[in-house]
Coordinates of C-alpha atoms in Angstrom, one line a residue:
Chain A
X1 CA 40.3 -104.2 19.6
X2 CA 39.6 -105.6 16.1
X3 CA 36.8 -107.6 15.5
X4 CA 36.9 -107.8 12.1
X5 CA 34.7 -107.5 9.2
X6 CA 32.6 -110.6 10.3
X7 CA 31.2 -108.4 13.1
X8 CA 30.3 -105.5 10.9
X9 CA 26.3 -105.8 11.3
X10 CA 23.7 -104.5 13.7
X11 CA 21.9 -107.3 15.9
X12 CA 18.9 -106.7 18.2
X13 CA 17.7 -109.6 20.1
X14 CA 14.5 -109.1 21.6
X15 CA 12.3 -111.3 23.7
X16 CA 9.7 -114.0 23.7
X17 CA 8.7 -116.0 26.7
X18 CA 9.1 -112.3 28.8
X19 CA 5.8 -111.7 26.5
X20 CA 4.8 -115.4 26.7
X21 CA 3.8 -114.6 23.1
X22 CA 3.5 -117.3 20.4
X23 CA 5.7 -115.5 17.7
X24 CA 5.6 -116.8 14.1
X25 CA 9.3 -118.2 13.5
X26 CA 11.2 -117.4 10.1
X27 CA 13.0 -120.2 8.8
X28 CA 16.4 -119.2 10.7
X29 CA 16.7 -121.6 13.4
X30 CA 19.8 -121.4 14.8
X31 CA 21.9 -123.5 17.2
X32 CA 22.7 -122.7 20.7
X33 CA 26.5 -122.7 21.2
X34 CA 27.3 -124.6 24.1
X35 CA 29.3 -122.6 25.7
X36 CA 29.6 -122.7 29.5
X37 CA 31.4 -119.5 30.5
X38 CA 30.6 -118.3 34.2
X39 CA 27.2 -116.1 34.0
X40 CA 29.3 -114.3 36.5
X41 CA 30.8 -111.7 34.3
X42 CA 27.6 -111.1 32.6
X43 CA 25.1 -109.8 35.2
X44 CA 28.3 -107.2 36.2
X45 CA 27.2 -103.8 34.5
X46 CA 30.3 -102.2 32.4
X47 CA 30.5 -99.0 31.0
X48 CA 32.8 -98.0 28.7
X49 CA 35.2 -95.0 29.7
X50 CA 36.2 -91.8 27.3
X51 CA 38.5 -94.0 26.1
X52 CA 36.1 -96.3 24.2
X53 CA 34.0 -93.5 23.1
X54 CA 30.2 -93.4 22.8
X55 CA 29.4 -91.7 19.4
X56 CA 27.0 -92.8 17.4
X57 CA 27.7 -91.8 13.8
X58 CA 25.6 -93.9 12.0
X59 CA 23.3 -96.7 12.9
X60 CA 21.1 -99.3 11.7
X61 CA 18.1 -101.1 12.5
X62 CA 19.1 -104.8 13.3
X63 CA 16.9 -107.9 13.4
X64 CA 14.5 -109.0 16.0
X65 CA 14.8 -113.0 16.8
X66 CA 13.5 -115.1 19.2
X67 CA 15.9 -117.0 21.6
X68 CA 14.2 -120.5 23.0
X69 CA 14.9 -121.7 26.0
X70 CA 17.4 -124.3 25.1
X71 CA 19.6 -121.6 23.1
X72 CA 17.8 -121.9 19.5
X73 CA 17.7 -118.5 17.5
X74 CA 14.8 -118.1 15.7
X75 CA 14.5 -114.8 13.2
X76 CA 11.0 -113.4 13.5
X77 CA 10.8 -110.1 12.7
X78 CA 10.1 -107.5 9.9
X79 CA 13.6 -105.7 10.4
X80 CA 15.3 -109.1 9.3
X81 CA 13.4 -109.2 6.3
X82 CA 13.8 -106.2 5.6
X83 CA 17.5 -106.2 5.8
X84 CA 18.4 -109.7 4.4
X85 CA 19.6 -108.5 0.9
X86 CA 22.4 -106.2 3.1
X87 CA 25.9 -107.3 2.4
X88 CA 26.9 -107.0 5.7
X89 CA 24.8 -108.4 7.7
X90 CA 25.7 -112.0 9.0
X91 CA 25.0 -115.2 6.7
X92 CA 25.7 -117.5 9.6
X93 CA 24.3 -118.4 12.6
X94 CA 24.6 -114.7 14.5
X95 CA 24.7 -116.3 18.3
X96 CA 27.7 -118.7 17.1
X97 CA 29.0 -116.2 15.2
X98 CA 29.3 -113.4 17.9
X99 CA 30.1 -115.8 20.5
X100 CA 33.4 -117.1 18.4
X101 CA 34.0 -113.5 17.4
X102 CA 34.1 -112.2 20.7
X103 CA 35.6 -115.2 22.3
X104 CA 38.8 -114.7 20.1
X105 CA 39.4 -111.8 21.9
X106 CA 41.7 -111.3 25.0
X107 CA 40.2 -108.2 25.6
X108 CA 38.2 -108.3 29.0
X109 CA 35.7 -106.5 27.6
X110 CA 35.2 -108.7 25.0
X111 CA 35.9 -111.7 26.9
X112 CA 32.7 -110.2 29.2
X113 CA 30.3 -109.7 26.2
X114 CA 30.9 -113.8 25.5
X115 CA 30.0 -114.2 28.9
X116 CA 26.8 -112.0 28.7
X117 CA 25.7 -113.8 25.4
X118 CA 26.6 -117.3 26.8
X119 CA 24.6 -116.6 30.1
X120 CA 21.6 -115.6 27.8
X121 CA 21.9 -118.9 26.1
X122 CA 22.2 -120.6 29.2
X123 CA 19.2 -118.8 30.7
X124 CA 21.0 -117.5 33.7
X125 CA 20.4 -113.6 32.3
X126 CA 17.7 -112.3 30.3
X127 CA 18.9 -108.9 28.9
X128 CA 21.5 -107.3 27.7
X129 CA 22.5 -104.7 25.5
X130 CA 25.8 -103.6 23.9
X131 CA 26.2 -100.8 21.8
X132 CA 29.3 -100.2 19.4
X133 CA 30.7 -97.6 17.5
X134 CA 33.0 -99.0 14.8
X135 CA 35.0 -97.9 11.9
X136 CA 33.9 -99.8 8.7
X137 CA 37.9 -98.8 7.3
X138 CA 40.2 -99.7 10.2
X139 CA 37.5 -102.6 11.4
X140 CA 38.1 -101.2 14.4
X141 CA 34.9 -101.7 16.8
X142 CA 34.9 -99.8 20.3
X143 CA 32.6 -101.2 23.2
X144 CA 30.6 -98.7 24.9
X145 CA 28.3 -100.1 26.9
X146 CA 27.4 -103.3 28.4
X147 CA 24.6 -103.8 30.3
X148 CA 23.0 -107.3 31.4
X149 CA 20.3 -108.6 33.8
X150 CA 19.8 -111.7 35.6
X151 CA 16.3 -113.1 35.6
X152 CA 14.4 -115.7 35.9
X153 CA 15.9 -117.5 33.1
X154 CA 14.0 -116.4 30.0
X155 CA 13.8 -113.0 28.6
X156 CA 15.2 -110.4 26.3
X157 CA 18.5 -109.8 24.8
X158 CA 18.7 -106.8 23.2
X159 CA 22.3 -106.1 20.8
X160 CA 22.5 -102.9 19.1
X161 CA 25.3 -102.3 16.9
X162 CA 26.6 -99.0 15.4
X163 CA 28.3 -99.4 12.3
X164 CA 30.3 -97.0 10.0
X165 CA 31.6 -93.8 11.6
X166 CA 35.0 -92.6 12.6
X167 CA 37.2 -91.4 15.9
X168 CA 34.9 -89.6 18.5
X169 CA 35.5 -86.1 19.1
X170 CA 35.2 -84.6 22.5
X171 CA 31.8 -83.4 20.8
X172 CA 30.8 -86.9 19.7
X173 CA 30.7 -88.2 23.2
X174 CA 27.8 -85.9 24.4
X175 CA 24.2 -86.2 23.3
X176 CA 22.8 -84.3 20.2
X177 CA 25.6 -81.8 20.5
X178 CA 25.5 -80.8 16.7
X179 CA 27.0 -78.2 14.4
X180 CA 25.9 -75.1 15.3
X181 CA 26.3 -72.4 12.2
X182 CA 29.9 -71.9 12.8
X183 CA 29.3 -70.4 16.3
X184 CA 31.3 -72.3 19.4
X185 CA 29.6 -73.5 21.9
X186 CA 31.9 -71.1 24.1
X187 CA 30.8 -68.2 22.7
X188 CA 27.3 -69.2 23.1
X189 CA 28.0 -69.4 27.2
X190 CA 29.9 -65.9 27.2
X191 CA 26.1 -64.9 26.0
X192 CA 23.7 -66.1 28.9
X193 CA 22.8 -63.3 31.5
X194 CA 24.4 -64.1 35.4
X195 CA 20.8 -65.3 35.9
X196 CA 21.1 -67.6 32.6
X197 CA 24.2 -68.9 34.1
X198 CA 22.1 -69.5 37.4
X199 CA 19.3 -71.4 35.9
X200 CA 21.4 -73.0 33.7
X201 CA 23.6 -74.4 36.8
X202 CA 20.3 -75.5 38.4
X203 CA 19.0 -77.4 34.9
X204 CA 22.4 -79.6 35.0
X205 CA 21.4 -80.4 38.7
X206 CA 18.4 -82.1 37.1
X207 CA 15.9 -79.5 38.5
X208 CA 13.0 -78.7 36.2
X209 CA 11.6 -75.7 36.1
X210 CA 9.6 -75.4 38.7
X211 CA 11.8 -76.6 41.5
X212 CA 14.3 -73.9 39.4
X213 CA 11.6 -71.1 40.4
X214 CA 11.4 -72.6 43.5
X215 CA 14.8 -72.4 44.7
X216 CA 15.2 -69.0 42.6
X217 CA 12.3 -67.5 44.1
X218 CA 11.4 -66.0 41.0
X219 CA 8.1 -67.0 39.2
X220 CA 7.8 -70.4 36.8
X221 CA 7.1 -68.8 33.7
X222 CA 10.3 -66.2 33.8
X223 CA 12.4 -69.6 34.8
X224 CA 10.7 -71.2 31.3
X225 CA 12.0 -68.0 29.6
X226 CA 15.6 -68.5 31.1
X227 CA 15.3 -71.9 30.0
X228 CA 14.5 -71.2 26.6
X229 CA 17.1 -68.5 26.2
X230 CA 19.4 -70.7 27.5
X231 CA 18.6 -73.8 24.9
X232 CA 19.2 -71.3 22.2
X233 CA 21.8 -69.6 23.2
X234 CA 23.8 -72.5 24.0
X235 CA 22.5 -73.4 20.0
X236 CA 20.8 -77.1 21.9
X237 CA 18.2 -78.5 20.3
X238 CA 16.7 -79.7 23.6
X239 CA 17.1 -79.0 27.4
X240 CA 19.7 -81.7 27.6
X241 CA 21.5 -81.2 25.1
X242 CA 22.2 -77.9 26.8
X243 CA 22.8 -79.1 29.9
X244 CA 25.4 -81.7 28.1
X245 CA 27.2 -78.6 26.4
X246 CA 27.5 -77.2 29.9
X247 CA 29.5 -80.3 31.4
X248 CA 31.3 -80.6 28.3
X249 CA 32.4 -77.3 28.6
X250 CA 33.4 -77.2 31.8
X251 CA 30.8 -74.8 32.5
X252 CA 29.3 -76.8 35.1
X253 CA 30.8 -79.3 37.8
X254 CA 29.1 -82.8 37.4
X255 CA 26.5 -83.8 40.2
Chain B
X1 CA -10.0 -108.2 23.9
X2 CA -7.5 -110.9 23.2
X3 CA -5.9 -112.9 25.8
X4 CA -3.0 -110.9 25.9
X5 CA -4.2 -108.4 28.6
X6 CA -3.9 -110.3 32.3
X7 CA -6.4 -111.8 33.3
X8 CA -5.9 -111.3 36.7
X9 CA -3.7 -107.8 36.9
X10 CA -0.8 -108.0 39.3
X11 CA -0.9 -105.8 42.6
X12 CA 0.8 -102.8 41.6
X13 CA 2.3 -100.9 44.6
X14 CA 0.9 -97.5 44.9
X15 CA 2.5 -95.4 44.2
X16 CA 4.3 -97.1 41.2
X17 CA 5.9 -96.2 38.1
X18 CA 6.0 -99.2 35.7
X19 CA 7.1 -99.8 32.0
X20 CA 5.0 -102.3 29.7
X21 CA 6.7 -103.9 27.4
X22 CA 4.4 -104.9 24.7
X23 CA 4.3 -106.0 21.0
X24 CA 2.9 -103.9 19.2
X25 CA 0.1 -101.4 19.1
X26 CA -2.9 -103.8 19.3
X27 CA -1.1 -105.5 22.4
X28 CA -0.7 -101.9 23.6
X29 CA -4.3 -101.3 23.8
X30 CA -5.1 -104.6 24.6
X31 CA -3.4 -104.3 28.3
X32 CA -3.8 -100.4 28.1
X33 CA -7.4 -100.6 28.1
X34 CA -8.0 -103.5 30.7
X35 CA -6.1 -101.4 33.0
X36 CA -7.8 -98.5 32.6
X37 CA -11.3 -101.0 32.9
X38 CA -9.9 -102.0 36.1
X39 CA -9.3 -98.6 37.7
X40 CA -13.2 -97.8 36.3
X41 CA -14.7 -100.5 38.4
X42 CA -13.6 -98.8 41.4
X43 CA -15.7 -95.7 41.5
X44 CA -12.9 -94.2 43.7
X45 CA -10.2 -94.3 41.3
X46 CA -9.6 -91.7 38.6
X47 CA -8.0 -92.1 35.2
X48 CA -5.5 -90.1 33.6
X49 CA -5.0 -90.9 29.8
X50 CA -1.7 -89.1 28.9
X51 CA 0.1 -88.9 25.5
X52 CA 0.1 -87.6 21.8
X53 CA -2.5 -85.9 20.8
X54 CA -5.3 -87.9 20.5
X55 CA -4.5 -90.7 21.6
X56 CA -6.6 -90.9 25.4
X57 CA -9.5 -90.0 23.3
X58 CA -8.6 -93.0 20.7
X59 CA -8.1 -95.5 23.8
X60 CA -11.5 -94.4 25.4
X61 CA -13.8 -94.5 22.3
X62 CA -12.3 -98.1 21.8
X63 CA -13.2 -98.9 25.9
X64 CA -17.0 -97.4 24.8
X65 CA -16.9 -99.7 21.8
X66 CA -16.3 -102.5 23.3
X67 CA -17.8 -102.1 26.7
X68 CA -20.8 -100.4 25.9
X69 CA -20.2 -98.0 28.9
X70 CA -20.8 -94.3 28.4
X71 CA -17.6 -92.5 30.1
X72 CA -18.9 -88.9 29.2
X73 CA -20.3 -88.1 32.5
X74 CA -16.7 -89.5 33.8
X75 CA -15.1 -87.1 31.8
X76 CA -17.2 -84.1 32.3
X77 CA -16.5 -84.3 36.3
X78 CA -13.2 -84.7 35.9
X79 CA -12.8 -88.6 37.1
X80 CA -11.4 -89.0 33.4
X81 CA -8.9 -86.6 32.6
X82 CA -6.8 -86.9 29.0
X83 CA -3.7 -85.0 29.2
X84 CA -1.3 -83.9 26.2
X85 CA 2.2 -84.6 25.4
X86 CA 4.5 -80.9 23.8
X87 CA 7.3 -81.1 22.6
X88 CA 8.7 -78.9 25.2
X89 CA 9.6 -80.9 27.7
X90 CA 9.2 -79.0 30.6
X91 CA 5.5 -77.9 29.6
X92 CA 4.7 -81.7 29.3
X93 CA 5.9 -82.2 33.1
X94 CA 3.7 -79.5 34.0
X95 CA 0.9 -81.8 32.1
X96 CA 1.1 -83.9 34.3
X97 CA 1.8 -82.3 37.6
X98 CA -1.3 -80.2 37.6
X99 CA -3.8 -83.0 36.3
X100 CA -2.7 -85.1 39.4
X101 CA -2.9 -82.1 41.8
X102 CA -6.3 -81.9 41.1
X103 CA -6.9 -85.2 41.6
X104 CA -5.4 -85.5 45.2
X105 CA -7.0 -81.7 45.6
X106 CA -10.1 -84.2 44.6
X107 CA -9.6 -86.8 47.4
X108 CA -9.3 -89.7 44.9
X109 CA -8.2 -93.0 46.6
X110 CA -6.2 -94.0 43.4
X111 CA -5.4 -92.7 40.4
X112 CA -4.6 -94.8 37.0
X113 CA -1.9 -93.0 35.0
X114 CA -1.9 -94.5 31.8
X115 CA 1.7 -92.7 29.8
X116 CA 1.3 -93.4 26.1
X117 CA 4.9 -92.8 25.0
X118 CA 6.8 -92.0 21.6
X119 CA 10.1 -92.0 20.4
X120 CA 11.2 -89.4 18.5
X121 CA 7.9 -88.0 17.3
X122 CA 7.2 -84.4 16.1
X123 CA 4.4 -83.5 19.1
X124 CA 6.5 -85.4 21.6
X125 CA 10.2 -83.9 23.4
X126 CA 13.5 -85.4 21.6
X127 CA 14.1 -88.5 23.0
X128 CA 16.8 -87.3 25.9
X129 CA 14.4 -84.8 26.8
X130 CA 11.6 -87.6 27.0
X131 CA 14.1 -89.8 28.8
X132 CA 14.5 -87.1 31.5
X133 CA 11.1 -86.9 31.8
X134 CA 10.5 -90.4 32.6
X135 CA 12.6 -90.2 35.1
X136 CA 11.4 -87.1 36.8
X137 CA 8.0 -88.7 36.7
X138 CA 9.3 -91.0 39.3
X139 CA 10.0 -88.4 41.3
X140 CA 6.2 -86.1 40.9
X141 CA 4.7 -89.7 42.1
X142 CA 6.8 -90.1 45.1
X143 CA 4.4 -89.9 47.7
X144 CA 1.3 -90.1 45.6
X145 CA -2.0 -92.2 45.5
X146 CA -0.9 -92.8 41.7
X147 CA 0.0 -95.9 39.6
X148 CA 1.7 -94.8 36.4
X149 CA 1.6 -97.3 33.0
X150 CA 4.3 -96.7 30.4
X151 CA 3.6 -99.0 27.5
X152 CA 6.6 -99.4 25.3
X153 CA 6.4 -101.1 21.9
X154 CA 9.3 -103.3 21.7
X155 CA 8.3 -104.4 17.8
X156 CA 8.8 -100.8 16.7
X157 CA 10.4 -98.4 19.3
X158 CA 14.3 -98.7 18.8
X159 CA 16.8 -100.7 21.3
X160 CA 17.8 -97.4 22.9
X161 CA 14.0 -96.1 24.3
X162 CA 13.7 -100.0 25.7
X163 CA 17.2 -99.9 27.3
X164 CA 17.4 -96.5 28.2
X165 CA 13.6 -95.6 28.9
X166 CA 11.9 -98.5 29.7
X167 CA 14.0 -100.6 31.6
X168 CA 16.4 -97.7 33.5
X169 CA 13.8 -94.9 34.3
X170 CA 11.3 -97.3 35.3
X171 CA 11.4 -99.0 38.7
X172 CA 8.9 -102.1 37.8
X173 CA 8.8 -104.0 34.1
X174 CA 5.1 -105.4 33.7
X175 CA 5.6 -108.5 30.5
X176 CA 3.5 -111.1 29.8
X177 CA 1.0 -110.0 33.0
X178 CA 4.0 -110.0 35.1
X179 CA 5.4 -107.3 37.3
X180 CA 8.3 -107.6 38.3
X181 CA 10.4 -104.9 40.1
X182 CA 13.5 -103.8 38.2
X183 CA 16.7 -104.4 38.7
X184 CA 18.1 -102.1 35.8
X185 CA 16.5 -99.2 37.0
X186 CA 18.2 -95.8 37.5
X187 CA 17.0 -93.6 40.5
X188 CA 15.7 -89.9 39.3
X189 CA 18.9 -88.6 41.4
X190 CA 21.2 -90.9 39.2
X191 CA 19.4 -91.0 36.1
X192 CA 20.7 -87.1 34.9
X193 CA 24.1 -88.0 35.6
X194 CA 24.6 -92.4 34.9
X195 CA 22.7 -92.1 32.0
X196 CA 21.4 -88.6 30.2
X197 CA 25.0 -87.2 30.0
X198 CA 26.5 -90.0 28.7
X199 CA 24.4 -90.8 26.1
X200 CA 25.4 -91.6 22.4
X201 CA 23.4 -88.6 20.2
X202 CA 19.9 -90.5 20.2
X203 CA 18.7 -88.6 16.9
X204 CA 21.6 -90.5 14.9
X205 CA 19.3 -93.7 15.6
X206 CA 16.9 -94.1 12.6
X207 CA 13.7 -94.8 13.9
X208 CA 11.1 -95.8 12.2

């Protein structure tokens, strides 16, 4: 789907009357739309598949603005300002401007992300998120995630948008999976021990490291060593990132 | 304080494992702090401060400052504990495991968990590390006498730790002296595989 350049900018919506907080307004008021699209579609959580991708190239810090209860945007926080003089973030009203954008779209998808930001305005949901990886050259924007929440009609909306990047790579679409000094993350299985490859199953069941030991029956500080070994083998920066190289790899079934 | 802490704190179920979403660092200690006063009135609750380093001892000086109590005698008989965050994210589960062991080994009738959190920070695990933690501290208080405070700063932490931490590994939201049970959460047995494996990579989000 193309949402062209108009969409290119990173939003985030956060709350107010969740906080019941007076927040000082910037001068930014914006009108509600008056859209009256079910809420329906909007409190229905969608993820996107492999096909849409979920890698996050590049981001940026988006603005912060207060949505009052009869649809008015009002800017209010320090990211705005801070990000005003960028060329492509919005120079119109954002919640119009999204709305229309994503309205123009036959896309279901899209035509859910209206709905979400129209049930917001209309105070039947009071959070949601979407996340985007785009590609500033083709303007080709990919949802990844939807997510929204019914409430009690006031609340937070939260929009994060990933700009800039290109095609995900099998690679892209697992967390923190990074370059790792020209060694494949193959090669780096082929090195764990059986027992590596034991603990290692356990650790992509969820189990920490003590419930690892446990089921084991081999002390918690030799699991911690596994554990470690396996992190750098595997060349992870973290124990998830090594449990998402194993599921990526095929090493591992998924729970 | 300011008015921002509640005035009247909601009931929170025990055990409970519940995000605050908060603006801010003063609001933080704000509603940090009058929870942690409320658990002190009862002199059969315990505290546990939990977080970077530093910061439970930060969070009681300010409750001596302004409260004039003297919590020394507290913390040398082990009602007050302050626990540390490490990087490795295992080690900081364990952190908190064995603090609240001794505490039920102590026969408290509640213990106060306050869970300073951070994003991305050099002491703290990466964030899907943290994430997973969150989630499997749902699990160690299953069963517990505990009542576990997460306060997230939604002025400064990025959109992913709200969406992904706060509001999917906790089961109750507490805003604006509400509590409210949450319908985004994630179970612990989900959590690993809805949300950790399909994450976007975390560290490409520039925090600040």
């Amino acid at each position: 789907m193309s949402l062209g350049p108009r969409l290119e900018h990173n939003l985030r919506i956060v709350p107010f009357n969740w906080m019941g907080r007076a927040i000082q307004p910037r001068n930014k008021a914006l009108k509600r739309d008056s859209a009256t699209r079910s809420a329906g579609e909007a409190q229905t959580r969608i993820m996107g598949g492999a096909d849409t991708g979920r890698s996050a190239v590049d981001s940026q810090r988006g603005g912060i603005a207060v949505i009052g209860s009869d649809g008015t945007v009002t800017w209010t926080d320090e990211a705005w300002t801070s990000t005003d003089d960028q060329d492509d973030l919005p120079r119109v009203p954002i919640g119009a401007n999204l709305l229309d954008a994503y309205r123009d779209y036959a896309d279901p998808r899209t035509r859910a992300i209206a709905s979400a930001i129209t049930a917001v305005f209309d105070g039947t949901a009071t959070y949601f998120e979407i996340e985007h990886r785009a590609d500033r050259e083709s303007q080709t924007s990919f949802l990844t995630s939807v997510a929204a929440l019914r409430g009690d009609g006031a609340g937070v909306v939260l929009i994060t948008r990933v700009v800039g990047g290109r095609e995900p790579t099998n690679r892209d679409r697992m967390p923190n999976v990074r370059a790792t000094g020209g060694q494949s993350a193959g090669n780096g299985v082929e090195r764990l021990t059986p027992r590596e490859r034991e603990v290692l199953d356990l650790m992509a069941l969820g189990l920490d490291n003590r419930a690892i030991a446990a089921k084991l029956g081999i002390e918690y500080t030799t699991v911690r060593g596994h554990v470690r070994s396996v992190i750098e083998k595997l060349g992870a920066r973290s124990r998830l990132e090594a449990v998402a190289r194993a599921y990526q790899g095929g090493w591992v079934r998924k729970p | 304080m300011t008015g921002v802490a509640p005035a009247a704190w909601p009931e929170l179920p025990i055990p409970s494992h519940a995000s605050l979403l908060a603006w801010g660092t003063d609001e933080i200690r704000d509603v940090s702090l009058s929870f942690i006063t409320q658990g002190l009135d009862h002199p059969d609750e315990a505290l546990f401060c939990f977080g970077r380093p530093g910061i439970g001892e930060l969070l009681l000086r300010d409750l001596e400052r302004r409260t004039g109590r003297d919590l020394s005698s507290d913390h040398r008989e082990g009602r007050i504990v302050l626990g540390k965050s490490d990087p490795d994210v295992d080690r900081q589960l364990e952190n908190v495991v064995g603090p609240l062991e001794t505490f039920r080994e102590k026969g408290f009738r509640v213990v106060r968990f306050i869970g300073i959190v951070a994003w991305n920070a050099p002491d703290f695990p990466p964030p899907e590390d943290f994430l997973w933690f969150e989630s499997k501290v749902t699990e160690v208080l299953e069963g517990s006498r505990v009542i576990c405070l997460c306060p997230y700063d939604i002025a400064n932490m990025p959109a992913r730790a709200i969406a992904y931490g706060a509001l999917e590994a906790h089961p109750f939201v507490l805003s604006g002296g509400k509590l409210r049970a949450n319908p985004l959460f994630i179970p612990p047995d989900r959590y690993l595989r809805d949300r950790l494996l399909d994450l976007p990579r975390l560290e490409a989000a520039p925090d600040r």
